[in-house]
Short mmCIF file of C-alpha atoms and ligand atoms in Angstrom, two decimals:
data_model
loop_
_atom_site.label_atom_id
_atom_site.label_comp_id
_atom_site.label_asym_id
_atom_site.label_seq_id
_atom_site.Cartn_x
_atom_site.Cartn_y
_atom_site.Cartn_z
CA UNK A 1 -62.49 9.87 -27.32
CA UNK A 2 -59.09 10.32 -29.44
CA UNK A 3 -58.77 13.53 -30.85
CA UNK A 4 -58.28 14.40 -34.57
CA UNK A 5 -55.47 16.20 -33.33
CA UNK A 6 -53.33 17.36 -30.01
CA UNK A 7 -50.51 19.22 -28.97
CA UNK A 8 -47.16 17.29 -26.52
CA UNK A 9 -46.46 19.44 -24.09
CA UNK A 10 -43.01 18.36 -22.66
CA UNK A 11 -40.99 19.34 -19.63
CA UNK A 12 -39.04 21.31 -21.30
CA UNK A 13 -41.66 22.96 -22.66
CA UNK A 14 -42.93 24.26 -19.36
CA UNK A 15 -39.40 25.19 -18.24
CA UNK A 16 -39.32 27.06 -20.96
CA UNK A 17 -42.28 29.26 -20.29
CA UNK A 18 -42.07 29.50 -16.32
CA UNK A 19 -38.72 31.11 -17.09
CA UNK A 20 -40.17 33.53 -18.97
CA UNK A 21 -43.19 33.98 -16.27
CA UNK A 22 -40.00 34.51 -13.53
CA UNK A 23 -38.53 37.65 -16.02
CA UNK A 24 -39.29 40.89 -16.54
CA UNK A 25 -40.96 41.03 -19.72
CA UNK A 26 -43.75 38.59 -20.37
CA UNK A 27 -44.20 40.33 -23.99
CA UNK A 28 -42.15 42.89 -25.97
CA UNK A 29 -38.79 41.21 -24.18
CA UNK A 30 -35.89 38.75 -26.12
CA UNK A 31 -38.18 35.38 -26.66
CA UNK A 32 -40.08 36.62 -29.62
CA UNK A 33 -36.84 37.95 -31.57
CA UNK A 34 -35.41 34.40 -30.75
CA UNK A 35 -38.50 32.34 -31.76
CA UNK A 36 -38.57 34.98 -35.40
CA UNK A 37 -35.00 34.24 -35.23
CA UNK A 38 -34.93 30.62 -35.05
CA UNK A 39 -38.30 29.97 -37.57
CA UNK A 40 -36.26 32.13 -40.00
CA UNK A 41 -33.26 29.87 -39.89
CA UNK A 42 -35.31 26.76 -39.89
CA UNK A 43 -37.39 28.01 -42.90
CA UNK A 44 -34.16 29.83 -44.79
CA UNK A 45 -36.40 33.21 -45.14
CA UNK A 46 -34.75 36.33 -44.28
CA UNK A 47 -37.52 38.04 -42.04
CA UNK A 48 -40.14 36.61 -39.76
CA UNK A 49 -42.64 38.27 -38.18
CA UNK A 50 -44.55 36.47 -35.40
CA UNK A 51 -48.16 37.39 -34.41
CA UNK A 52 -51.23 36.48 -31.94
CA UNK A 53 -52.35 34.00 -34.62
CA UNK A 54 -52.16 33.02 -38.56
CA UNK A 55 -55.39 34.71 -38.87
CA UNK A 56 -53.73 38.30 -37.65
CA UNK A 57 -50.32 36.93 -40.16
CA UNK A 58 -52.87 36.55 -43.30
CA UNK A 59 -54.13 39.81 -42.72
CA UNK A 60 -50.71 41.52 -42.20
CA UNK A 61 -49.65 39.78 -45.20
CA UNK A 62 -52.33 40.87 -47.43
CA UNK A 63 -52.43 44.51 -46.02
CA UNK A 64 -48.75 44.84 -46.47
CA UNK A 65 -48.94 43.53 -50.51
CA UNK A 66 -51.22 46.84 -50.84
CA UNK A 67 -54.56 44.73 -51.10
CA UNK A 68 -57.51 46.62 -50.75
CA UNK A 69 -61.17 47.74 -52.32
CA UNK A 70 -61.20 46.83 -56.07
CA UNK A 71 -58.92 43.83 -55.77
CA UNK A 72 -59.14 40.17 -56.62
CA UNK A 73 -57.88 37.60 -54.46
CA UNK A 74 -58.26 33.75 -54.77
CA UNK A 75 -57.63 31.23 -52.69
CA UNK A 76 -58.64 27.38 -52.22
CA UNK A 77 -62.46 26.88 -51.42
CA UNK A 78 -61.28 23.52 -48.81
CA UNK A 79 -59.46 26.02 -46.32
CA UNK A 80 -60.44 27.15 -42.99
CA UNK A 81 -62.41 30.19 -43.90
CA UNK A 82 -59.37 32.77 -42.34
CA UNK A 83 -57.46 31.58 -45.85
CA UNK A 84 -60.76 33.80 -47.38
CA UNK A 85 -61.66 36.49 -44.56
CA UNK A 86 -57.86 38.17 -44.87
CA UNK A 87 -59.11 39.48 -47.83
CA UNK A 88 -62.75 40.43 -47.30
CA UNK A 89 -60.74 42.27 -44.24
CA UNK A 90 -59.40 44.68 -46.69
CA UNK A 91 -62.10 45.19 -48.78
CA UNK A 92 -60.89 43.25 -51.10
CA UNK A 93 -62.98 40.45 -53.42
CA UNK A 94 -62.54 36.93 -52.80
CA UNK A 95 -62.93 33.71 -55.57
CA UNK A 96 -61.98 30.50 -55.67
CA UNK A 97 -59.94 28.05 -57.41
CA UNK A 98 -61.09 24.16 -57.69
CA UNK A 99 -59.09 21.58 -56.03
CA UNK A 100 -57.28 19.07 -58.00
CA UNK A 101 -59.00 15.64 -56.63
CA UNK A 102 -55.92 13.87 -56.18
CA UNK A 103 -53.42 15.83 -53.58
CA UNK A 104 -56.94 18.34 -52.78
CA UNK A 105 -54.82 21.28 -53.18
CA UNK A 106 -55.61 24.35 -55.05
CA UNK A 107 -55.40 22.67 -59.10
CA UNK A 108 -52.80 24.10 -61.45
CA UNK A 109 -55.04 23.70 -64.37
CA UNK A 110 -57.85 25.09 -62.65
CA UNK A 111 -56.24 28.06 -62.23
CA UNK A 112 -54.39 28.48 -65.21
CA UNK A 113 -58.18 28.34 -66.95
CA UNK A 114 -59.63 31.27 -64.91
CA UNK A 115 -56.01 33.06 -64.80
CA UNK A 116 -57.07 33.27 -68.96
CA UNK A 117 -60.83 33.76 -68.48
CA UNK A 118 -59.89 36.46 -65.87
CA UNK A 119 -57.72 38.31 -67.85
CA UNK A 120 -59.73 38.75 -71.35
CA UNK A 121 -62.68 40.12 -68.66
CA UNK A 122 -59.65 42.27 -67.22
CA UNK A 123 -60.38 41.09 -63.15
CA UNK A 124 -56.80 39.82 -62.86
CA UNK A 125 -55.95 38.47 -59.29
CA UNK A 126 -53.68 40.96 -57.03
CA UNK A 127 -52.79 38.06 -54.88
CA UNK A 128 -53.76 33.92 -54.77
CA UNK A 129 -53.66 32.14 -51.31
CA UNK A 130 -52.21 28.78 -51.68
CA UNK A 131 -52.98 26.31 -48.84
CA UNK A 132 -50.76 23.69 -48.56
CA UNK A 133 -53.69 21.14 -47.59
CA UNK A 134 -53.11 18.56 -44.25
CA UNK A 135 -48.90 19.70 -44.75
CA UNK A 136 -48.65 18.95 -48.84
CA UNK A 137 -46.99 21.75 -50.22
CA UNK A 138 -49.03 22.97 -53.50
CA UNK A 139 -47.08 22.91 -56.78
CA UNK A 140 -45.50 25.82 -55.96
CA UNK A 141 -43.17 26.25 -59.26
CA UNK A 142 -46.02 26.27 -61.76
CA UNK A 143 -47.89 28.79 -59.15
CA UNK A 144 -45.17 30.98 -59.29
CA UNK A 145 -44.69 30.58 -62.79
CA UNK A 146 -47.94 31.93 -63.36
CA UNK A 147 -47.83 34.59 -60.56
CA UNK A 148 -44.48 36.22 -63.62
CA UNK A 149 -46.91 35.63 -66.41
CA UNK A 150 -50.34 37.05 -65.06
CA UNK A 151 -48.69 39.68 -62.52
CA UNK A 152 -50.35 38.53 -59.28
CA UNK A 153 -48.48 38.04 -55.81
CA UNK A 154 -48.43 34.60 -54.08
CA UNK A 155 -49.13 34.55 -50.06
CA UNK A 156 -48.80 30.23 -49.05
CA UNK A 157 -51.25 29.67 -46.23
CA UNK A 158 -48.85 27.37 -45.10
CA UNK A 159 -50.95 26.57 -41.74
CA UNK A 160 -50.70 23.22 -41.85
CA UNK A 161 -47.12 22.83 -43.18
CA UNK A 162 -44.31 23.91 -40.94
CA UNK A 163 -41.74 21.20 -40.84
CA UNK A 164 -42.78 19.94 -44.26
CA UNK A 165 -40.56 20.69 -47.65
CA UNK A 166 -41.12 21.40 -50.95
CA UNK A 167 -38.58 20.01 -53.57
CA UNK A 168 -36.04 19.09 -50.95
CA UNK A 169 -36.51 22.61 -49.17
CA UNK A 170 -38.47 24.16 -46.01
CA UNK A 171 -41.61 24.98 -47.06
CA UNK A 172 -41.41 28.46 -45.78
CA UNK A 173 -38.43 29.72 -47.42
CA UNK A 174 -40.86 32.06 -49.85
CA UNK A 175 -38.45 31.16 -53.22
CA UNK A 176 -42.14 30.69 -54.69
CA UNK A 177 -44.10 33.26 -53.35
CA UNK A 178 -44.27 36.83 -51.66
CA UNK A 179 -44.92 35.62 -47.73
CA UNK A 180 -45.41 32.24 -46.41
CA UNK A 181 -47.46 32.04 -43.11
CA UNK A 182 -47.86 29.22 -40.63
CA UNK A 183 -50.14 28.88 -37.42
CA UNK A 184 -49.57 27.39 -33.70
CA UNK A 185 -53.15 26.94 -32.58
CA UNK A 186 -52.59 23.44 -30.48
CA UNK A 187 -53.91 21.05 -33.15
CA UNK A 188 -51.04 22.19 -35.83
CA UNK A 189 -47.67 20.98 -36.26
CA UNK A 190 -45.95 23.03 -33.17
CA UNK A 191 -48.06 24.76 -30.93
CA UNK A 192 -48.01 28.79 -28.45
CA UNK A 193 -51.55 28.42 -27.40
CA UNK A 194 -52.84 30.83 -29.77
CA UNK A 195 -50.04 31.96 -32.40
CA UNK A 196 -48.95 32.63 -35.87
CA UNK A 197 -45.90 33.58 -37.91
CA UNK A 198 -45.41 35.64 -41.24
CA UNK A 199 -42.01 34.57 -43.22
CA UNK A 200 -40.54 36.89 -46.50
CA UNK A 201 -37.55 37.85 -47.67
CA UNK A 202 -38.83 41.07 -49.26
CA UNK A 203 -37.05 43.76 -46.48
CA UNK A 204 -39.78 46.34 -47.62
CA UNK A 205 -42.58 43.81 -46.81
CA UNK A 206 -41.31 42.90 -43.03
CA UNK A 207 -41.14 46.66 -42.21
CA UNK A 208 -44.77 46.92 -43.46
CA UNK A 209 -46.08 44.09 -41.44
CA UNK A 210 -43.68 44.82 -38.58
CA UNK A 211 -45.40 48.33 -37.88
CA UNK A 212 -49.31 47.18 -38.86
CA UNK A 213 -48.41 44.74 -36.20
CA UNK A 214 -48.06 47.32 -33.32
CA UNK A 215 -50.75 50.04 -34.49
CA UNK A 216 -48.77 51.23 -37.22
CA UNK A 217 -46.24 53.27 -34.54
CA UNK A 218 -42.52 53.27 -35.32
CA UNK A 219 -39.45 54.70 -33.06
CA UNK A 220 -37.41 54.74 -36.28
CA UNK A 221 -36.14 58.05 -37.20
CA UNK A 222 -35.79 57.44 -40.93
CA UNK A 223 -39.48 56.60 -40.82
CA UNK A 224 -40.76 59.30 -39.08
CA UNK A 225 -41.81 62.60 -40.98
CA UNK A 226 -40.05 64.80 -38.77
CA UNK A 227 -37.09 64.74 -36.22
CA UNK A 228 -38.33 63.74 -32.97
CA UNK A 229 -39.59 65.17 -30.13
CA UNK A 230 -37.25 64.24 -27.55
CA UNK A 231 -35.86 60.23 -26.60
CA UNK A 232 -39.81 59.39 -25.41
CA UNK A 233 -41.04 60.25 -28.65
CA UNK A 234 -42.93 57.82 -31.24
CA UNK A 235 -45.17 58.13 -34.32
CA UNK A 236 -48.14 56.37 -35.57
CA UNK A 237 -47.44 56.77 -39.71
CA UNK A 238 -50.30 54.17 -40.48
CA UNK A 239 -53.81 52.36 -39.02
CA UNK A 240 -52.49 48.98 -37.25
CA UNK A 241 -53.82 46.65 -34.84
CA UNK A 242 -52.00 44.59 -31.90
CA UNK A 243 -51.49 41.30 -33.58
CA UNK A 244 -48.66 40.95 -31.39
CA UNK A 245 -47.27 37.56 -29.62
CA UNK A 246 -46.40 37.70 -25.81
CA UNK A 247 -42.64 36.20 -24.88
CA UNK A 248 -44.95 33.81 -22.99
CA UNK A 249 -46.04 32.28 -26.47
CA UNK A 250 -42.89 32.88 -28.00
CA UNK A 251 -40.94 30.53 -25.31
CA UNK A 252 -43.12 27.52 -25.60
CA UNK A 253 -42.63 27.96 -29.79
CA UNK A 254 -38.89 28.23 -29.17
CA UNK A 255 -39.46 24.69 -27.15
CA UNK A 256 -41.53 22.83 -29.43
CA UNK A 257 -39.12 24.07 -32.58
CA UNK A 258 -36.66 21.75 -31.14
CA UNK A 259 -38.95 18.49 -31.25
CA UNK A 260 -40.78 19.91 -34.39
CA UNK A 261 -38.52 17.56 -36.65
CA UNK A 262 -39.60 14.65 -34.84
CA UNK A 263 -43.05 15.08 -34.67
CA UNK A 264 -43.14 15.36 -38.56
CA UNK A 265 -41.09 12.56 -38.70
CA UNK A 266 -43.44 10.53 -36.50
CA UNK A 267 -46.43 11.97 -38.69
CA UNK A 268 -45.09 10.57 -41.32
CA UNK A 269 -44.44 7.01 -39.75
CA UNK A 270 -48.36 7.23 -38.68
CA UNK A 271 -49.61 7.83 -41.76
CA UNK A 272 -47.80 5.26 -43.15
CA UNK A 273 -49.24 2.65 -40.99
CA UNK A 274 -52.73 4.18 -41.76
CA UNK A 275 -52.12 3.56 -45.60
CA UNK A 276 -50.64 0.14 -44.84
CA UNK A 277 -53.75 -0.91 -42.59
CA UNK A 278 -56.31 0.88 -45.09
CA UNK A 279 -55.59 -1.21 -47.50
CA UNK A 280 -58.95 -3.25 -48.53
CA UNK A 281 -60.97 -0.50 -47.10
CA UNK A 282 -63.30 1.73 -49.84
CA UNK A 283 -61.37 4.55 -49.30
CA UNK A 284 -58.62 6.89 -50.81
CA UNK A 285 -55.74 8.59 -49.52
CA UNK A 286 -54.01 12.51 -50.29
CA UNK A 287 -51.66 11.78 -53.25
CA UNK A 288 -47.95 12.05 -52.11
CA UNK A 289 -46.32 14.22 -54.96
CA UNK A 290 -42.58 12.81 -55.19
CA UNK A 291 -41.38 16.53 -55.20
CA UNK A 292 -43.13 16.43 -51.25
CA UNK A 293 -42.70 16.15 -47.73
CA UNK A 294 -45.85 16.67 -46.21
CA UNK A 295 -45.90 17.84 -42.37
CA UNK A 296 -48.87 15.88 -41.98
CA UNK A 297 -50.73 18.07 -40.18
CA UNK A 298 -53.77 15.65 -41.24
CA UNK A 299 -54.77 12.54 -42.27
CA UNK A 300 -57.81 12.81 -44.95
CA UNK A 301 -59.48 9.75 -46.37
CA UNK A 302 -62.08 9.93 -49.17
CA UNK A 303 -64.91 7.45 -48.84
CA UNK A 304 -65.45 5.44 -51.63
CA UNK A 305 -68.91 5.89 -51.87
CA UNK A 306 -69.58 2.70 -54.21
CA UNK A 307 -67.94 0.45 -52.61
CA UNK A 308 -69.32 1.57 -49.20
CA UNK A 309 -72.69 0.27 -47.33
CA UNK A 310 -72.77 3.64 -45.35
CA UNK A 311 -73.68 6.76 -45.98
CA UNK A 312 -70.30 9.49 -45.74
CA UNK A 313 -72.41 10.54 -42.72
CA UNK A 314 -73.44 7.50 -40.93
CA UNK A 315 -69.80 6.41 -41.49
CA UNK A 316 -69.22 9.74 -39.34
CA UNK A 317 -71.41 9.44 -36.82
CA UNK A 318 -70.28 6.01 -36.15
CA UNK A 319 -66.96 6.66 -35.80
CA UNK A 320 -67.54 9.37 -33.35
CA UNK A 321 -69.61 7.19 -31.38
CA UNK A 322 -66.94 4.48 -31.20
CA UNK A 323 -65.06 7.09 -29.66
CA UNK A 324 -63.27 8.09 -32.46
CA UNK A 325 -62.51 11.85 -32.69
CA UNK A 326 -62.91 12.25 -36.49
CA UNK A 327 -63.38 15.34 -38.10
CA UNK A 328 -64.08 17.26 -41.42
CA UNK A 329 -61.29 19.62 -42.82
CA UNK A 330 -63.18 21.44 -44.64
CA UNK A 331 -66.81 22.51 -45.30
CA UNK A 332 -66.10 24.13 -48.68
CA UNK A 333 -65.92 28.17 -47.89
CA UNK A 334 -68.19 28.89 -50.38
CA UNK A 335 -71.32 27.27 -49.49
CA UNK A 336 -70.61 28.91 -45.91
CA UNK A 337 -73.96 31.61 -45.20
CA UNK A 338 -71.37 34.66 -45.04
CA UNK A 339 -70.31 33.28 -48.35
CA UNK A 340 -73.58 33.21 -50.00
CA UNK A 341 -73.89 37.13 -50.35
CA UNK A 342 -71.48 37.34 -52.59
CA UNK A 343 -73.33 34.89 -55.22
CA UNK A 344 -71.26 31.26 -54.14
CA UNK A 345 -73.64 28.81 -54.35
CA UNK A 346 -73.83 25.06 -54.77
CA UNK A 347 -71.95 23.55 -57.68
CA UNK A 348 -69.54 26.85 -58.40
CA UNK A 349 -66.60 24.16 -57.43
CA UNK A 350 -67.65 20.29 -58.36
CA UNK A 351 -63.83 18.70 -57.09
CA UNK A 352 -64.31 21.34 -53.87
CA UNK A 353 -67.93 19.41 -53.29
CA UNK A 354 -67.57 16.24 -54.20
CA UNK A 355 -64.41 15.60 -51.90
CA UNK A 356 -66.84 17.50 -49.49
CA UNK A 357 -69.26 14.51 -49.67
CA UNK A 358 -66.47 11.60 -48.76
CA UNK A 359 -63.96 13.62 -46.72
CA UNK A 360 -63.23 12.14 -43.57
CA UNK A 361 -60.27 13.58 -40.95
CA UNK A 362 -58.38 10.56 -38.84
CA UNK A 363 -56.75 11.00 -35.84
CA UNK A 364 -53.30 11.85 -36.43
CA UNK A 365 -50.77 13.23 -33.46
CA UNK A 366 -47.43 12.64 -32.47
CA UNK A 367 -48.71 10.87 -29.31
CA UNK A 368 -51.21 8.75 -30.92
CA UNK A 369 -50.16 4.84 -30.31
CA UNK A 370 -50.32 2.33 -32.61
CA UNK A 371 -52.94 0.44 -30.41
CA UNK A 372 -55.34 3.63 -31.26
CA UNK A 373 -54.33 3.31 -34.88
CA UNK A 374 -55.74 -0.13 -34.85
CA UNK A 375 -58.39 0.90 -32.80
CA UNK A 376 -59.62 3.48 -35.17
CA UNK A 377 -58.81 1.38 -38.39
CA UNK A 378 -61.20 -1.29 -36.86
CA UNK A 379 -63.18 1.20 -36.24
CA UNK A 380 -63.83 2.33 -39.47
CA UNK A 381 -63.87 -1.14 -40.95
CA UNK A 382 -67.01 -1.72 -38.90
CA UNK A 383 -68.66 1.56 -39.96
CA UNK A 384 -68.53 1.14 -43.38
CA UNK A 385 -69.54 -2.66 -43.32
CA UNK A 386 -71.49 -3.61 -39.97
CA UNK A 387 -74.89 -4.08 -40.30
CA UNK A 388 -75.91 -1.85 -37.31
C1 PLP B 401 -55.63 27.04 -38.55
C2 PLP B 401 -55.66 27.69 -39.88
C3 PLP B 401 -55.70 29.09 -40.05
C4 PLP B 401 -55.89 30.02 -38.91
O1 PLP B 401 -54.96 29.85 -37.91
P1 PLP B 401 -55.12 30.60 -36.52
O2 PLP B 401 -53.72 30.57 -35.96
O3 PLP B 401 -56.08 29.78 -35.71
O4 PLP B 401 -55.61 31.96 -36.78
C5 PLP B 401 -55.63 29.60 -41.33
N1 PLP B 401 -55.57 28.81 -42.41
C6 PLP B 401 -55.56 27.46 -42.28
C7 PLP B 401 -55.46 26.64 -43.52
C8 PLP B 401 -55.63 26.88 -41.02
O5 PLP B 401 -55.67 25.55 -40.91
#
């Protein structure tokens, strides 16, 4: 079967962490100031915060804007559903935004709509979740824009998008928003195993997230409410977790941030043989806003139903059945059961749905040949025409 998605793991790579294995601190040591360090530079934000996952750096990030029971927060409904459960986590209310059909990212005009309805029924957004869908940065400006007119803070679930840019900059750098956060499960642009990474440039926001990452316990003096104890001493001033990343993680991240260029740029060079060898199939690709470099985390097609013999889901099954990894990103979070109990039902986003009903993942990796591109191109020819 080829994947949807995989991670390279180079020599280098496992250098990288057996040296780290061979020292004397496999977390809490120098390689997860040197990965912040070195995502920070990359990204041009002034504080990064690395975590056990993007899940744990959504939650951080949301906890450490002050969201909590009585709040709004919006996000994308074609997310994984963490882009949702950060806020549910704090008590918070989650609602959607439609996509726009074209780039399937959170629509502009979508939201400017409910921004108005929301605030004549005064139930104003504290924060809206971006996703920057398969690497495509959303239109961040008019976001932002809106974020100074309405009063709501901007967290980019930038999952997918490390490596990409955004009006000839890292997506990352937070110019356009509160936090940006990016995961390294193996499927995503660069990989730790497990991982995740919280980027601002607001000082007063890192220190937040910094202590709800190690159970809210500091060893600063200036934070503590009285002078300390003796040189042991520490105090837990808030409720955190341990969200933090071990110096195992950090090393491979440190690794694969040196190649990470390179795999986008091979991404991209993928996915442009995909749309060259598409070409006079029924389907449609993401819309590449000239303002964008996507990371290309994935490669969506959109059946064109009409034009199609198949059903979206025989097309599916026959795919997977040539051996043909493909995959679905996503199942609309709304019409998830979890989702349902807070009154989400069928046909609360149409654009979220309908690209729902023709959305198709290809396999997209830096490793993938062109041989498999053919492979899966034929592949897909024959399962929306064969008679089978
Ligand atoms: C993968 C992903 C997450 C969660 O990342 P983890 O590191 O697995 O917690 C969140 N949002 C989006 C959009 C993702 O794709």
């Amino acid at each position: 079967m080829i994947p949807y998605g995989r991670q390279q793991i180079s020599e280098a790579d496992i250098q990288a962490v057996v040296e780290v294995l061979k020292s004397d601190f496999l977390t809490q040591g120098p390689a997860v100031p040197a990965f912040e360090n070195a995502v920070s530079a990359y990204c041009g934000a002034d504080y990064a915060m690395a975590v056990n996952s993007a899940t744990s750096a959504l939650h951080l990030a949301c906890l450490a804007l002050g969201v909590h029971a009585g709040d709004y927060v919006w996000t994308s409904p074609i997310t994984f559903v963490a882009s949702a459960n950060c806020a549910l986590y704090c008590g918070a209310e989650i609602d959607f935004v439609d996509i726009d059909p074209l780039t399937f990212n959170l629509s502009v005009q979508a939201l400017e709509e409910k921004l108005h309805r929301a605030e004549q029924s005064s139930r104003l957004p504290k924060v809206i979740i971006p996703v920057h869908l398969c690497g495509l940065s959303c239109d961040m400006q008019a976001i932002h824009r809106l974020s100074k007119r309405y009063g709501f803070r901007i967290i980019e679930d930038a999952s997918h998008a490390i490596g990409g840019k955004y009006r000839g900059q890292p997506i990352g750098n937070c110019r356009y928003s509160d936090i940006s956060v990016f995961s390294f499960h193996p499927v995503k642009i660069i990989t730790t195993g497990e991982g995740g990474l919280a980027l601002t440039n607001d000082p007063d926001l890192a220190r937040r997230m910094a202590l709800l990452r190690s159970h809210g316990i500091t060893r600063e003096a200036a934070e503590m409410t009285r002078e300390a104890d003796g040189p042991w001493y520490y105090q837990q001033i808030e409720l955190g977790f341990n969200y933090r990343m071990t110096d195992i993680q950090a090393s491979l991240g440190l690794s694969q941030l040196s190649r990470m260029d390179a795999f986008v740029a091979r991404r991209q060079q993928l996915a442009e043989f995909y749309r060259q060898n598409l070409s006079g199939l029924p389907v449609t690709v993401q819309n590449q806003p000239g303002d964008c470099y996507s990371a290309l985390h994935l490669f969506v097609i959109r059946l064109q139903l009409g034009e199609c013999e198949k059903s979206h889901r025989e097309v599916f099954c026959r795919l997977r059945e040539d051996g043909i990894g493909v995959n679905l990103h996503y199942i609309p979070v709304h019409l998830q059961p979890f989702y349902q109990k807070f009154g989400f039902k069928p046909g609360d986003y149409p654009q979220a749905e309908h690209y729902y009903a023709e959305a198709i993942t290809l396999p997209l990796y830096p490793d993938l040949s062109e041989s498999q591109q053919m492979q899966v191109v034929a592949a897909l020819r024959d399962a929306c025409f064969a008679k089978y």
